[in-house]
Amino acid sequence: MQLIKLTRIAVPVLGTAILFFACQKNDIDKIKAFSSPENLPILEATNFETISTDSGTVRFSLKAPKLLRFENDGKTFHEFPEGLLLIKYDENHKITSSIEADYAKEFIKEEKWEAKNNVIVTNEKGDSLKTEHLIWDEKNETIFTEEYVKIISADKIITGTGLTSDQNMQNWKIKNPKGVIYVEVDNKNRPEQTDSNIQPAKAETNDPVISTTPPKQAVNFN
C-alpha cells in the first residue's frame, strides 16, 4: 500500500517536473533565438547624417535619428526604426525631390528602399504624395505603392489606390483614381520655396467629399 501511494505521488511530481523543464527549455530557446547574433545589428548609429556624391557633386543627403545595419543570410540592409528624411539634388545642388517617413529600410544589394507610416514625397514644384507604404527602386529610378495615396498640388487634391512614378514625382500615374478636389490658393501670401527646404502642401487629415468636376465655388483650405 505504501508503494502504491508513493507511486501515485511520484507520477504527478514527475509530470510537473517534465512540464517545468520543457517550459524552461522553450524559454531558453526563445531567449537564444532573440539574442542570436543573426538578429542583432552589427552597427548602430544615432543622429545619423550622410551625403552621397557623384563626381564630386552631392546627389543625396540623408538624416535619421537612428540607423541599424544588419547582415542576415548574406543579405545586408539598413533599418531606420525612427524614420528618416532623404533629399535628392540635381547637378546644380537644387532640390528635386524628398522622401520622409516614420520607418524605412534600405536593401543594399537590391538597391531598393521601403518606407512605411506617414510617408511624404515632395517634388521640385512642392507637390506632395502622401501614403502609408512606398517602394523606391533606386536602380530604375522609380517609386510605387499599392496603398491609398493622396497627391496635393497647388490647386487640387487627387486621391486613389496604387501609384507608379519616376523618383522625382514628375511623371506619375494613379492606378485606381477616386476623385479630385479643387482648392483655391492665395498665391500672394504663399511663401516662396527655397533650395534648402521643401515644404509639403497642407490639407485636412480626412478627405472632404470627393467630386470629379470643379465646383462652382472653389473650396478654400486655410
mmCIF file with all atom_site columns, C-alpha atoms in Angstrom:
data_model
loop_
_atom_site.group_PDB
_atom_site.id
_atom_site.type_symbol
_atom_site.label_atom_id
_atom_site.label_alt_id
_atom_site.label_comp_id
_atom_site.label_asym_id
_atom_site.label_entity_id
_atom_site.label_seq_id
_atom_site.pdbx_PDB_ins_code
_atom_site.Cartn_x
_atom_site.Cartn_y
_atom_site.Cartn_z
_atom_site.occupancy
_atom_site.B_iso_or_equiv
_atom_site.pdbx_formal_charge
_atom_site.auth_seq_id
_atom_site.auth_comp_id
_atom_site.auth_asym_id
_atom_site.auth_atom_id
_atom_site.pdbx_PDB_model_num
ATOM 1   C CA . MET A 1 1   ? 0.000   0.000  0.000   1.00 0.00 ? 1   MET A CA 1
ATOM 2   C CA . GLN A 1 2   ? 2.845   2.379  0.812   1.00 0.00 ? 2   GLN A CA 1
ATOM 3   C CA . LEU A 1 3   ? 4.462   1.551  -2.536  1.00 0.00 ? 3   LEU A CA 1
ATOM 4   C CA . ILE A 1 4   ? 1.203   2.315  -4.384  1.00 0.00 ? 4   ILE A CA 1
ATOM 5   C CA . LYS A 1 5   ? 0.832   5.620  -2.540  1.00 0.00 ? 5   LYS A CA 1
ATOM 6   C CA . LEU A 1 6   ? 4.409   6.567  -3.324  1.00 0.00 ? 6   LEU A CA 1
ATOM 7   C CA . THR A 1 7   ? 3.857   5.710  -6.979  1.00 0.00 ? 7   THR A CA 1
ATOM 8   C CA . ARG A 1 8   ? 0.718   7.847  -7.089  1.00 0.00 ? 8   ARG A CA 1
ATOM 9   C CA . ILE A 1 9   ? 2.641   10.761 -5.584  1.00 0.00 ? 9   ILE A CA 1
ATOM 10  C CA . ALA A 1 10  ? 5.680   10.278 -7.800  1.00 0.00 ? 10  ALA A CA 1
ATOM 11  C CA . VAL A 1 11  ? 3.729   10.327 -11.058 1.00 0.00 ? 11  VAL A CA 1
ATOM 12  C CA . PRO A 1 12  ? 2.259   13.847 -10.601 1.00 0.00 ? 12  PRO A CA 1
ATOM 13  C CA . VAL A 1 13  ? 5.604   15.156 -9.335  1.00 0.00 ? 13  VAL A CA 1
ATOM 14  C CA . LEU A 1 14  ? 7.404   13.654 -12.328 1.00 0.00 ? 14  LEU A CA 1
ATOM 15  C CA . GLY A 1 15  ? 4.806   15.136 -14.682 1.00 0.00 ? 15  GLY A CA 1
ATOM 16  C CA . THR A 1 16  ? 5.226   18.557 -13.090 1.00 0.00 ? 16  THR A CA 1
ATOM 17  C CA . ALA A 1 17  ? 8.997   18.312 -13.354 1.00 0.00 ? 17  ALA A CA 1
ATOM 18  C CA . ILE A 1 18  ? 8.819   17.363 -17.047 1.00 0.00 ? 18  ILE A CA 1
ATOM 19  C CA . LEU A 1 19  ? 6.440   20.270 -17.727 1.00 0.00 ? 19  LEU A CA 1
ATOM 20  C CA . PHE A 1 20  ? 8.706   22.661 -15.828 1.00 0.00 ? 20  PHE A CA 1
ATOM 21  C CA . PHE A 1 21  ? 11.839  21.644 -17.673 1.00 0.00 ? 21  PHE A CA 1
ATOM 22  C CA . ALA A 1 22  ? 10.005  21.698 -21.037 1.00 0.00 ? 22  ALA A CA 1
ATOM 23  C CA . CYS A 1 23  ? 8.792   25.227 -20.385 1.00 0.00 ? 23  CYS A CA 1
ATOM 24  C CA . GLN A 1 24  ? 12.229  26.225 -19.185 1.00 0.00 ? 24  GLN A CA 1
ATOM 25  C CA . LYS A 1 25  ? 13.820  24.767 -22.309 1.00 0.00 ? 25  LYS A CA 1
ATOM 26  C CA . ASN A 1 26  ? 11.343  26.589 -24.566 1.00 0.00 ? 26  ASN A CA 1
ATOM 27  C CA . ASP A 1 27  ? 12.034  29.866 -22.774 1.00 0.00 ? 27  ASP A CA 1
ATOM 28  C CA . ILE A 1 28  ? 15.776  29.327 -23.098 1.00 0.00 ? 28  ILE A CA 1
ATOM 29  C CA . ASP A 1 29  ? 15.388  28.567 -26.810 1.00 0.00 ? 29  ASP A CA 1
ATOM 30  C CA . LYS A 1 30  ? 13.367  31.750 -27.271 1.00 0.00 ? 30  LYS A CA 1
ATOM 31  C CA . ILE A 1 31  ? 15.996  33.778 -25.417 1.00 0.00 ? 31  ILE A CA 1
ATOM 32  C CA . LYS A 1 32  ? 18.773  32.222 -27.514 1.00 0.00 ? 32  LYS A CA 1
ATOM 33  C CA . ALA A 1 33  ? 16.863  32.928 -30.731 1.00 0.00 ? 33  ALA A CA 1
ATOM 34  C CA . PHE A 1 34  ? 16.205  36.509 -29.686 1.00 0.00 ? 34  PHE A CA 1
ATOM 35  C CA . SER A 1 35  ? 19.787  37.130 -28.628 1.00 0.00 ? 35  SER A CA 1
ATOM 36  C CA . SER A 1 36  ? 21.275  35.335 -31.627 1.00 0.00 ? 36  SER A CA 1
ATOM 37  C CA . PRO A 1 37  ? 23.900  37.441 -33.427 1.00 0.00 ? 37  PRO A CA 1
ATOM 38  C CA . GLU A 1 38  ? 21.875  36.953 -36.628 1.00 0.00 ? 38  GLU A CA 1
ATOM 39  C CA . ASN A 1 39  ? 19.039  39.008 -35.104 1.00 0.00 ? 39  ASN A CA 1
ATOM 40  C CA . LEU A 1 40  ? 21.245  41.765 -33.736 1.00 0.00 ? 40  LEU A CA 1
ATOM 41  C CA . PRO A 1 41  ? 22.571  44.765 -35.695 1.00 0.00 ? 41  PRO A CA 1
ATOM 42  C CA . ILE A 1 42  ? 26.281  44.802 -36.451 1.00 0.00 ? 42  ILE A CA 1
ATOM 43  C CA . LEU A 1 43  ? 26.227  48.599 -36.407 1.00 0.00 ? 43  LEU A CA 1
ATOM 44  C CA . GLU A 1 44  ? 24.105  51.210 -34.631 1.00 0.00 ? 44  GLU A CA 1
ATOM 45  C CA . ALA A 1 45  ? 24.264  54.976 -35.053 1.00 0.00 ? 45  ALA A CA 1
ATOM 46  C CA . THR A 1 46  ? 22.206  57.818 -33.586 1.00 0.00 ? 46  THR A CA 1
ATOM 47  C CA . ASN A 1 47  ? 21.572  61.273 -35.092 1.00 0.00 ? 47  ASN A CA 1
ATOM 48  C CA . PHE A 1 48  ? 22.890  59.871 -38.348 1.00 0.00 ? 48  PHE A CA 1
ATOM 49  C CA . GLU A 1 49  ? 23.666  62.221 -41.259 1.00 0.00 ? 49  GLU A CA 1
ATOM 50  C CA . THR A 1 50  ? 25.367  61.452 -44.555 1.00 0.00 ? 50  THR A CA 1
ATOM 51  C CA . ILE A 1 51  ? 25.655  62.661 -48.149 1.00 0.00 ? 51  ILE A CA 1
ATOM 52  C CA . SER A 1 52  ? 26.097  60.732 -51.396 1.00 0.00 ? 52  SER A CA 1
ATOM 53  C CA . THR A 1 53  ? 28.206  62.281 -54.162 1.00 0.00 ? 53  THR A CA 1
ATOM 54  C CA . ASP A 1 54  ? 28.734  61.605 -57.864 1.00 0.00 ? 54  ASP A CA 1
ATOM 55  C CA . SER A 1 55  ? 31.880  63.046 -59.478 1.00 0.00 ? 55  SER A CA 1
ATOM 56  C CA . GLY A 1 56  ? 32.165  65.476 -56.587 1.00 0.00 ? 56  GLY A CA 1
ATOM 57  C CA . THR A 1 57  ? 28.534  66.616 -56.847 1.00 0.00 ? 57  THR A CA 1
ATOM 58  C CA . VAL A 1 58  ? 26.144  65.984 -53.950 1.00 0.00 ? 58  VAL A CA 1
ATOM 59  C CA . ARG A 1 59  ? 23.236  63.839 -55.136 1.00 0.00 ? 59  ARG A CA 1
ATOM 60  C CA . PHE A 1 60  ? 21.548  62.757 -51.896 1.00 0.00 ? 60  PHE A CA 1
ATOM 61  C CA . SER A 1 61  ? 21.523  63.784 -48.250 1.00 0.00 ? 61  SER A CA 1
ATOM 62  C CA . LEU A 1 62  ? 20.119  61.563 -45.510 1.00 0.00 ? 62  LEU A CA 1
ATOM 63  C CA . LYS A 1 63  ? 19.174  62.362 -41.916 1.00 0.00 ? 63  LYS A CA 1
ATOM 64  C CA . ALA A 1 64  ? 17.843  59.830 -39.408 1.00 0.00 ? 64  ALA A CA 1
ATOM 65  C CA . PRO A 1 65  ? 17.528  59.710 -35.596 1.00 0.00 ? 65  PRO A CA 1
ATOM 66  C CA . LYS A 1 66  ? 18.744  56.093 -35.615 1.00 0.00 ? 66  LYS A CA 1
ATOM 67  C CA . LEU A 1 67  ? 20.360  53.719 -38.105 1.00 0.00 ? 67  LEU A CA 1
ATOM 68  C CA . LEU A 1 68  ? 20.792  49.952 -37.665 1.00 0.00 ? 68  LEU A CA 1
ATOM 69  C CA . ARG A 1 69  ? 22.854  47.769 -40.021 1.00 0.00 ? 69  ARG A CA 1
ATOM 70  C CA . PHE A 1 70  ? 22.046  44.044 -40.349 1.00 0.00 ? 70  PHE A CA 1
ATOM 71  C CA . GLU A 1 71  ? 23.724  41.190 -42.193 1.00 0.00 ? 71  GLU A CA 1
ATOM 72  C CA . ASN A 1 72  ? 21.482  38.092 -42.317 1.00 0.00 ? 72  ASN A CA 1
ATOM 73  C CA . ASP A 1 73  ? 21.860  35.122 -44.676 1.00 0.00 ? 73  ASP A CA 1
ATOM 74  C CA . GLY A 1 74  ? 24.149  37.069 -46.955 1.00 0.00 ? 74  GLY A CA 1
ATOM 75  C CA . LYS A 1 75  ? 21.702  39.992 -47.136 1.00 0.00 ? 75  LYS A CA 1
ATOM 76  C CA . THR A 1 76  ? 22.721  43.417 -45.919 1.00 0.00 ? 76  THR A CA 1
ATOM 77  C CA . PHE A 1 77  ? 20.194  46.105 -45.119 1.00 0.00 ? 77  PHE A CA 1
ATOM 78  C CA . HIS A 1 78  ? 19.864  49.312 -43.131 1.00 0.00 ? 78  HIS A CA 1
ATOM 79  C CA . GLU A 1 79  ? 16.889  49.909 -40.875 1.00 0.00 ? 79  GLU A CA 1
ATOM 80  C CA . PHE A 1 80  ? 15.645  53.321 -39.770 1.00 0.00 ? 80  PHE A CA 1
ATOM 81  C CA . PRO A 1 81  ? 13.227  52.488 -36.906 1.00 0.00 ? 81  PRO A CA 1
ATOM 82  C CA . GLU A 1 82  ? 12.634  56.136 -36.001 1.00 0.00 ? 82  GLU A CA 1
ATOM 83  C CA . GLY A 1 83  ? 12.208  57.436 -39.534 1.00 0.00 ? 83  GLY A CA 1
ATOM 84  C CA . LEU A 1 84  ? 14.309  59.416 -41.995 1.00 0.00 ? 84  LEU A CA 1
ATOM 85  C CA . LEU A 1 85  ? 14.470  62.391 -44.333 1.00 0.00 ? 85  LEU A CA 1
ATOM 86  C CA . LEU A 1 86  ? 16.075  61.739 -47.720 1.00 0.00 ? 86  LEU A CA 1
ATOM 87  C CA . ILE A 1 87  ? 16.666  64.673 -50.103 1.00 0.00 ? 87  ILE A CA 1
ATOM 88  C CA . LYS A 1 88  ? 17.706  64.377 -53.769 1.00 0.00 ? 88  LYS A CA 1
ATOM 89  C CA . TYR A 1 89  ? 19.643  67.128 -55.608 1.00 0.00 ? 89  TYR A CA 1
ATOM 90  C CA . ASP A 1 90  ? 20.433  67.849 -59.254 1.00 0.00 ? 90  ASP A CA 1
ATOM 91  C CA . GLU A 1 91  ? 23.857  68.772 -60.655 1.00 0.00 ? 91  GLU A CA 1
ATOM 92  C CA . ASN A 1 92  ? 23.300  72.407 -59.598 1.00 0.00 ? 92  ASN A CA 1
ATOM 93  C CA . HIS A 1 93  ? 22.617  71.356 -55.989 1.00 0.00 ? 93  HIS A CA 1
ATOM 94  C CA . LYS A 1 94  ? 18.945  72.200 -56.395 1.00 0.00 ? 94  LYS A CA 1
ATOM 95  C CA . ILE A 1 95  ? 16.435  70.017 -54.580 1.00 0.00 ? 95  ILE A CA 1
ATOM 96  C CA . THR A 1 96  ? 14.449  67.857 -56.983 1.00 0.00 ? 96  THR A CA 1
ATOM 97  C CA . SER A 1 97  ? 12.573  65.641 -54.505 1.00 0.00 ? 97  SER A CA 1
ATOM 98  C CA . SER A 1 98  ? 12.452  64.411 -50.914 1.00 0.00 ? 98  SER A CA 1
ATOM 99  C CA . ILE A 1 99  ? 11.133  61.393 -49.043 1.00 0.00 ? 99  ILE A CA 1
ATOM 100 C CA . GLU A 1 100 ? 10.107  61.481 -45.394 1.00 0.00 ? 100 GLU A CA 1
ATOM 101 C CA . ALA A 1 101 ? 8.746   58.555 -43.350 1.00 0.00 ? 101 ALA A CA 1
ATOM 102 C CA . ASP A 1 102 ? 8.379   57.296 -39.782 1.00 0.00 ? 102 ASP A CA 1
ATOM 103 C CA . TYR A 1 103 ? 10.064  53.979 -40.670 1.00 0.00 ? 103 TYR A CA 1
ATOM 104 C CA . ALA A 1 104 ? 12.268  52.793 -43.534 1.00 0.00 ? 104 ALA A CA 1
ATOM 105 C CA . LYS A 1 105 ? 14.643  50.091 -44.789 1.00 0.00 ? 105 LYS A CA 1
ATOM 106 C CA . GLU A 1 106 ? 17.419  50.212 -47.373 1.00 0.00 ? 106 GLU A CA 1
ATOM 107 C CA . PHE A 1 107 ? 18.267  46.924 -49.114 1.00 0.00 ? 107 PHE A CA 1
ATOM 108 C CA . ILE A 1 108 ? 21.866  47.367 -50.204 1.00 0.00 ? 108 ILE A CA 1
ATOM 109 C CA . LYS A 1 109 ? 22.323  44.668 -52.858 1.00 0.00 ? 109 LYS A CA 1
ATOM 110 C CA . GLU A 1 110 ? 18.854  45.119 -54.373 1.00 0.00 ? 110 GLU A CA 1
ATOM 111 C CA . GLU A 1 111 ? 19.240  48.935 -54.440 1.00 0.00 ? 111 GLU A CA 1
ATOM 112 C CA . LYS A 1 112 ? 15.714  49.322 -53.111 1.00 0.00 ? 112 LYS A CA 1
ATOM 113 C CA . TRP A 1 113 ? 14.161  51.299 -50.263 1.00 0.00 ? 113 TRP A CA 1
ATOM 114 C CA . GLU A 1 114 ? 10.964  50.613 -48.351 1.00 0.00 ? 114 GLU A CA 1
ATOM 115 C CA . ALA A 1 115 ? 9.211   53.405 -46.451 1.00 0.00 ? 115 ALA A CA 1
ATOM 116 C CA . LYS A 1 116 ? 6.254   52.985 -44.095 1.00 0.00 ? 116 LYS A CA 1
ATOM 117 C CA . ASN A 1 117 ? 3.954   55.084 -41.925 1.00 0.00 ? 117 ASN A CA 1
ATOM 118 C CA . ASN A 1 118 ? 3.281   58.736 -42.772 1.00 0.00 ? 118 ASN A CA 1
ATOM 119 C CA . VAL A 1 119 ? 5.284   58.631 -45.993 1.00 0.00 ? 119 VAL A CA 1
ATOM 120 C CA . ILE A 1 120 ? 5.554   62.007 -47.733 1.00 0.00 ? 120 ILE A CA 1
ATOM 121 C CA . VAL A 1 121 ? 7.225   62.510 -51.107 1.00 0.00 ? 121 VAL A CA 1
ATOM 122 C CA . THR A 1 122 ? 7.649   66.096 -52.308 1.00 0.00 ? 122 THR A CA 1
ATOM 123 C CA . ASN A 1 123 ? 8.788   67.142 -55.784 1.00 0.00 ? 123 ASN A CA 1
ATOM 124 C CA . GLU A 1 124 ? 10.557  70.231 -57.092 1.00 0.00 ? 124 GLU A CA 1
ATOM 125 C CA . LYS A 1 125 ? 7.278   72.159 -57.554 1.00 0.00 ? 125 LYS A CA 1
ATOM 126 C CA . GLY A 1 126 ? 6.170   71.491 -53.976 1.00 0.00 ? 126 GLY A CA 1
ATOM 127 C CA . ASP A 1 127 ? 3.560   68.867 -54.890 1.00 0.00 ? 127 ASP A CA 1
ATOM 128 C CA . SER A 1 128 ? 3.269   66.186 -52.216 1.00 0.00 ? 128 SER A CA 1
ATOM 129 C CA . LEU A 1 129 ? 2.412   62.495 -52.272 1.00 0.00 ? 129 LEU A CA 1
ATOM 130 C CA . LYS A 1 130 ? 1.104   61.014 -49.015 1.00 0.00 ? 130 LYS A CA 1
ATOM 131 C CA . THR A 1 131 ? 0.727   57.284 -48.380 1.00 0.00 ? 131 THR A CA 1
ATOM 132 C CA . GLU A 1 132 ? 1.423   54.605 -45.753 1.00 0.00 ? 132 GLU A CA 1
ATOM 133 C CA . HIS A 1 133 ? 3.743   52.400 -47.813 1.00 0.00 ? 133 HIS A CA 1
ATOM 134 C CA . LEU A 1 134 ? 6.160   53.140 -50.648 1.00 0.00 ? 134 LEU A CA 1
ATOM 135 C CA . ILE A 1 135 ? 8.911   51.307 -52.538 1.00 0.00 ? 135 ILE A CA 1
ATOM 136 C CA . TRP A 1 136 ? 11.756  53.237 -54.152 1.00 0.00 ? 136 TRP A CA 1
ATOM 137 C CA . ASP A 1 137 ? 13.660  51.338 -56.841 1.00 0.00 ? 137 ASP A CA 1
ATOM 138 C CA . GLU A 1 138 ? 16.880  53.316 -56.830 1.00 0.00 ? 138 GLU A CA 1
ATOM 139 C CA . LYS A 1 139 ? 18.418  51.386 -59.748 1.00 0.00 ? 139 LYS A CA 1
ATOM 140 C CA . ASN A 1 140 ? 15.467  52.014 -62.085 1.00 0.00 ? 140 ASN A CA 1
ATOM 141 C CA . GLU A 1 141 ? 14.739  55.457 -60.588 1.00 0.00 ? 141 GLU A CA 1
ATOM 142 C CA . THR A 1 142 ? 11.073  54.690 -59.910 1.00 0.00 ? 142 THR A CA 1
ATOM 143 C CA . ILE A 1 143 ? 8.716   54.705 -56.914 1.00 0.00 ? 143 ILE A CA 1
ATOM 144 C CA . PHE A 1 144 ? 5.486   52.739 -56.494 1.00 0.00 ? 144 PHE A CA 1
ATOM 145 C CA . THR A 1 145 ? 2.853   51.659 -53.994 1.00 0.00 ? 145 THR A CA 1
ATOM 146 C CA . GLU A 1 146 ? -0.328  49.571 -53.903 1.00 0.00 ? 146 GLU A CA 1
ATOM 147 C CA . GLU A 1 147 ? -1.775  51.515 -50.964 1.00 0.00 ? 147 GLU A CA 1
ATOM 148 C CA . TYR A 1 148 ? -4.133  54.511 -50.731 1.00 0.00 ? 148 TYR A CA 1
ATOM 149 C CA . VAL A 1 149 ? -2.462  57.696 -51.997 1.00 0.00 ? 149 VAL A CA 1
ATOM 150 C CA . LYS A 1 150 ? -3.181  61.411 -51.824 1.00 0.00 ? 150 LYS A CA 1
ATOM 151 C CA . ILE A 1 151 ? -1.421  63.887 -54.124 1.00 0.00 ? 151 ILE A CA 1
ATOM 152 C CA . ILE A 1 152 ? -1.602  67.501 -53.002 1.00 0.00 ? 152 ILE A CA 1
ATOM 153 C CA . SER A 1 153 ? -0.722  70.244 -55.501 1.00 0.00 ? 153 SER A CA 1
ATOM 154 C CA . ALA A 1 154 ? -1.267  73.997 -55.554 1.00 0.00 ? 154 ALA A CA 1
ATOM 155 C CA . ASP A 1 155 ? -4.818  73.843 -56.900 1.00 0.00 ? 155 ASP A CA 1
ATOM 156 C CA . LYS A 1 156 ? -6.147  70.331 -56.292 1.00 0.00 ? 156 LYS A CA 1
ATOM 157 C CA . ILE A 1 157 ? -6.007  67.140 -54.248 1.00 0.00 ? 157 ILE A CA 1
ATOM 158 C CA . ILE A 1 158 ? -6.131  63.802 -56.058 1.00 0.00 ? 158 ILE A CA 1
ATOM 159 C CA . THR A 1 159 ? -6.817  60.527 -54.250 1.00 0.00 ? 159 THR A CA 1
ATOM 160 C CA . GLY A 1 160 ? -6.769  56.883 -55.265 1.00 0.00 ? 160 GLY A CA 1
ATOM 161 C CA . THR A 1 161 ? -5.209  53.466 -54.732 1.00 0.00 ? 161 THR A CA 1
ATOM 162 C CA . GLY A 1 162 ? -1.880  52.401 -56.191 1.00 0.00 ? 162 GLY A CA 1
ATOM 163 C CA . LEU A 1 163 ? 0.701   54.613 -57.881 1.00 0.00 ? 163 LEU A CA 1
ATOM 164 C CA . THR A 1 164 ? 3.744   54.416 -60.147 1.00 0.00 ? 164 THR A CA 1
ATOM 165 C CA . SER A 1 165 ? 6.085   57.323 -60.787 1.00 0.00 ? 165 SER A CA 1
ATOM 166 C CA . ASP A 1 166 ? 9.624   58.401 -61.572 1.00 0.00 ? 166 ASP A CA 1
ATOM 167 C CA . GLN A 1 167 ? 11.654  59.082 -58.442 1.00 0.00 ? 167 GLN A CA 1
ATOM 168 C CA . ASN A 1 168 ? 11.302  62.861 -58.861 1.00 0.00 ? 168 ASN A CA 1
ATOM 169 C CA . MET A 1 169 ? 7.477   62.677 -58.867 1.00 0.00 ? 169 MET A CA 1
ATOM 170 C CA . GLN A 1 170 ? 7.311   64.468 -62.218 1.00 0.00 ? 170 GLN A CA 1
ATOM 171 C CA . ASN A 1 171 ? 5.532   61.750 -64.230 1.00 0.00 ? 171 ASN A CA 1
ATOM 172 C CA . TRP A 1 172 ? 3.151   59.750 -62.069 1.00 0.00 ? 172 TRP A CA 1
ATOM 173 C CA . LYS A 1 173 ? 0.035   57.635 -62.588 1.00 0.00 ? 173 LYS A CA 1
ATOM 174 C CA . ILE A 1 174 ? -2.599  56.540 -60.069 1.00 0.00 ? 174 ILE A CA 1
ATOM 175 C CA . LYS A 1 175 ? -3.853  53.027 -60.837 1.00 0.00 ? 175 LYS A CA 1
ATOM 176 C CA . ASN A 1 176 ? -7.344  53.436 -59.370 1.00 0.00 ? 176 ASN A CA 1
ATOM 177 C CA . PRO A 1 177 ? -8.168  57.151 -59.040 1.00 0.00 ? 177 PRO A CA 1
ATOM 178 C CA . LYS A 1 178 ? -11.048 58.050 -56.718 1.00 0.00 ? 178 LYS A CA 1
ATOM 179 C CA . GLY A 1 179 ? -11.575 61.717 -57.470 1.00 0.00 ? 179 GLY A CA 1
ATOM 180 C CA . VAL A 1 180 ? -10.277 65.278 -57.486 1.00 0.00 ? 180 VAL A CA 1
ATOM 181 C CA . ILE A 1 181 ? -10.851 68.089 -55.006 1.00 0.00 ? 181 ILE A CA 1
ATOM 182 C CA . TYR A 1 182 ? -10.181 71.568 -56.396 1.00 0.00 ? 182 TYR A CA 1
ATOM 183 C CA . VAL A 1 183 ? -8.833  74.149 -53.960 1.00 0.00 ? 183 VAL A CA 1
ATOM 184 C CA . GLU A 1 184 ? -8.305  77.879 -54.045 1.00 0.00 ? 184 GLU A CA 1
ATOM 185 C CA . VAL A 1 185 ? -4.787  79.108 -53.411 1.00 0.00 ? 185 VAL A CA 1
ATOM 186 C CA . ASP A 1 186 ? -3.759  82.613 -52.408 1.00 0.00 ? 186 ASP A CA 1
ATOM 187 C CA . ASN A 1 187 ? -0.503  82.993 -54.318 1.00 0.00 ? 187 ASN A CA 1
ATOM 188 C CA . LYS A 1 188 ? 0.094   86.487 -52.927 1.00 0.00 ? 188 LYS A CA 1
ATOM 189 C CA . ASN A 1 189 ? 0.537   85.162 -49.398 1.00 0.00 ? 189 ASN A CA 1
ATOM 190 C CA . ARG A 1 190 ? 2.195   81.894 -50.409 1.00 0.00 ? 190 ARG A CA 1
ATOM 191 C CA . PRO A 1 191 ? 5.871   81.737 -49.287 1.00 0.00 ? 191 PRO A CA 1
ATOM 192 C CA . GLU A 1 192 ? 8.453   81.108 -51.989 1.00 0.00 ? 192 GLU A CA 1
ATOM 193 C CA . GLN A 1 193 ? 10.244  77.764 -51.953 1.00 0.00 ? 193 GLN A CA 1
ATOM 194 C CA . THR A 1 194 ? 13.967  77.823 -51.247 1.00 0.00 ? 194 THR A CA 1
ATOM 195 C CA . ASP A 1 195 ? 16.599  75.357 -52.368 1.00 0.00 ? 195 ASP A CA 1
ATOM 196 C CA . SER A 1 196 ? 17.377  74.358 -48.784 1.00 0.00 ? 196 SER A CA 1
ATOM 197 C CA . ASN A 1 197 ? 13.872  73.364 -47.780 1.00 0.00 ? 197 ASN A CA 1
ATOM 198 C CA . ILE A 1 198 ? 10.873  71.765 -49.489 1.00 0.00 ? 198 ILE A CA 1
ATOM 199 C CA . GLN A 1 199 ? 7.613   72.392 -47.674 1.00 0.00 ? 199 GLN A CA 1
ATOM 200 C CA . PRO A 1 200 ? 4.879   69.847 -48.458 1.00 0.00 ? 200 PRO A CA 1
ATOM 201 C CA . ALA A 1 201 ? 1.409   71.183 -49.111 1.00 0.00 ? 201 ALA A CA 1
ATOM 202 C CA . LYS A 1 202 ? -1.095  71.050 -46.260 1.00 0.00 ? 202 LYS A CA 1
ATOM 203 C CA . ALA A 1 203 ? -4.559  69.518 -46.246 1.00 0.00 ? 203 ALA A CA 1
ATOM 204 C CA . GLU A 1 204 ? -7.153  68.116 -43.903 1.00 0.00 ? 204 GLU A CA 1
ATOM 205 C CA . THR A 1 205 ? -6.436  64.697 -42.364 1.00 0.00 ? 205 THR A CA 1
ATOM 206 C CA . ASN A 1 206 ? -9.784  63.287 -43.541 1.00 0.00 ? 206 ASN A CA 1
ATOM 207 C CA . ASP A 1 207 ? -10.683 63.900 -47.156 1.00 0.00 ? 207 ASP A CA 1
ATOM 208 C CA . PRO A 1 208 ? -13.781 66.057 -47.800 1.00 0.00 ? 208 PRO A CA 1
ATOM 209 C CA . VAL A 1 209 ? -16.474 64.836 -50.164 1.00 0.00 ? 209 VAL A CA 1
ATOM 210 C CA . ILE A 1 210 ? -14.855 63.871 -53.460 1.00 0.00 ? 210 ILE A CA 1
ATOM 211 C CA . SER A 1 211 ? -16.076 65.495 -56.659 1.00 0.00 ? 211 SER A CA 1
ATOM 212 C CA . THR A 1 212 ? -14.994 64.634 -60.198 1.00 0.00 ? 212 THR A CA 1
ATOM 213 C CA . THR A 1 213 ? -15.681 68.114 -61.616 1.00 0.00 ? 213 THR A CA 1
ATOM 214 C CA . PRO A 1 214 ? -14.690 71.551 -60.293 1.00 0.00 ? 214 PRO A CA 1
ATOM 215 C CA . PRO A 1 215 ? -17.365 73.085 -58.023 1.00 0.00 ? 215 PRO A CA 1
ATOM 216 C CA . LYS A 1 216 ? -18.881 76.412 -58.930 1.00 0.00 ? 216 LYS A CA 1
ATOM 217 C CA . GLN A 1 217 ? -17.229 77.926 -55.881 1.00 0.00 ? 217 GLN A CA 1
ATOM 218 C CA . ALA A 1 218 ? -13.767 76.578 -55.073 1.00 0.00 ? 218 ALA A CA 1
ATOM 219 C CA . VAL A 1 219 ? -13.092 75.006 -51.688 1.00 0.00 ? 219 VAL A CA 1
ATOM 220 C CA . ASN A 1 220 ? -10.630 77.096 -49.690 1.00 0.00 ? 220 ASN A CA 1
ATOM 221 C CA . PHE A 1 221 ? -8.164  75.314 -47.386 1.00 0.00 ? 221 PHE A CA 1
ATOM 222 C CA . ASN A 1 222 ? -6.717  77.817 -44.928 1.00 0.00 ? 222 ASN A CA 1
#
